């Protein structure tokens, strides 16, 4: 985690350099969930695209979970 913090500029580097080709993403271990529907948490502000949305549900193995939720992907999640 220290090297990721250094790459992201969150940690002061004493010396050396960081060279990155392409894109890099950092996903912290602490989950962050909006107080909204499951669908809105998946979309996270992006426009709805049915094909992409279904691909996410499939990739994350969420389809069976949605069937068990009282309102499917419209179920409110997050802190109450």
Short mmCIF file of C-alpha atoms in Angstrom, two decimals:
data_model
loop_
_atom_site.label_atom_id
_atom_site.label_comp_id
_atom_site.label_asym_id
_atom_site.label_seq_id
_atom_site.Cartn_x
_atom_site.Cartn_y
_atom_site.Cartn_z
CA UNK A 1 0.00 0.00 0.00
CA UNK A 2 2.93 2.36 0.56
CA UNK A 3 4.05 2.11 -3.05
CA UNK A 4 0.50 2.86 -4.23
CA UNK A 5 0.31 5.86 -1.92
CA UNK A 6 3.62 7.11 -3.34
CA UNK A 7 2.45 6.61 -6.93
CA UNK A 8 -0.76 8.51 -6.20
CA UNK A 9 1.15 11.34 -4.56
CA UNK A 10 -0.41 10.67 -1.15
CA UNK A 11 2.96 9.89 0.43
CA UNK A 12 6.05 12.07 0.22
CA UNK A 13 8.87 10.30 -1.62
CA UNK A 14 12.34 10.91 -0.22
CA UNK A 15 14.07 10.06 -3.50
CA UNK A 16 13.64 8.10 -6.72
CA UNK A 17 11.10 8.35 -9.48
CA UNK A 18 7.83 6.79 -10.47
CA UNK A 19 7.21 6.16 -14.17
CA UNK A 20 3.86 4.88 -15.34
CA UNK A 21 2.89 3.85 -18.87
CA UNK A 22 -0.85 3.81 -19.45
CA UNK A 23 -3.48 4.01 -16.77
CA UNK A 24 -3.41 3.01 -13.15
CA UNK A 25 -6.23 2.74 -10.64
CA UNK A 26 -6.24 2.46 -6.89
CA UNK A 27 -8.99 0.64 -5.03
CA UNK A 28 -8.75 1.05 -1.26
CA UNK A 29 -9.71 -1.88 0.95
CA UNK A 30 -12.44 0.09 2.71
CA UNK A 31 -15.73 -0.24 0.84
CA UNK A 32 -17.73 2.90 0.06
CA UNK A 33 -21.45 2.58 -0.58
CA UNK A 34 -23.88 5.40 -1.34
CA UNK A 35 -27.19 5.53 0.52
CA UNK A 36 -29.16 4.75 -2.61
CA UNK A 37 -30.36 1.81 -4.67
CA UNK A 38 -28.10 -1.05 -5.59
CA UNK A 39 -28.48 0.00 -9.24
CA UNK A 40 -27.36 3.58 -8.51
CA UNK A 41 -24.34 2.22 -6.63
CA UNK A 42 -23.41 0.13 -9.65
CA UNK A 43 -23.93 2.98 -12.13
CA UNK A 44 -22.11 5.44 -9.85
CA UNK A 45 -23.31 8.45 -11.83
CA UNK A 46 -22.80 6.98 -15.30
CA UNK A 47 -25.60 6.82 -17.86
CA UNK A 48 -27.47 3.52 -17.92
CA UNK A 49 -26.41 1.12 -20.67
CA UNK A 50 -28.35 -2.15 -20.45
CA UNK A 51 -25.63 -4.32 -22.02
CA UNK A 52 -22.85 -2.94 -19.79
CA UNK A 53 -25.08 -3.13 -16.72
CA UNK A 54 -25.90 -6.79 -17.35
CA UNK A 55 -22.20 -7.50 -17.94
CA UNK A 56 -21.36 -6.00 -14.54
CA UNK A 57 -24.06 -8.08 -12.85
CA UNK A 58 -22.69 -11.19 -14.55
CA UNK A 59 -19.02 -10.40 -13.81
CA UNK A 60 -19.79 -9.76 -10.15
CA UNK A 61 -22.11 -12.79 -9.90
CA UNK A 62 -24.94 -10.57 -8.62
CA UNK A 63 -27.85 -11.95 -10.65
CA UNK A 64 -28.90 -14.56 -8.05
CA UNK A 65 -28.49 -12.02 -5.25
CA UNK A 66 -30.80 -9.58 -7.03
CA UNK A 67 -33.46 -12.27 -7.25
CA UNK A 68 -33.37 -12.63 -3.45
CA UNK A 69 -33.65 -8.90 -2.70
CA UNK A 70 -37.17 -7.59 -2.05
CA UNK A 71 -36.98 -4.93 -4.77
CA UNK A 72 -34.18 -6.36 -6.93
CA UNK A 73 -31.70 -3.70 -8.04
CA UNK A 74 -34.08 -1.00 -6.73
CA UNK A 75 -33.42 -2.17 -3.14
CA UNK A 76 -32.04 0.65 -1.00
CA UNK A 77 -28.60 -0.12 0.44
CA UNK A 78 -26.13 1.79 2.61
CA UNK A 79 -26.37 3.08 6.15
CA UNK A 80 -29.82 3.74 7.55
#
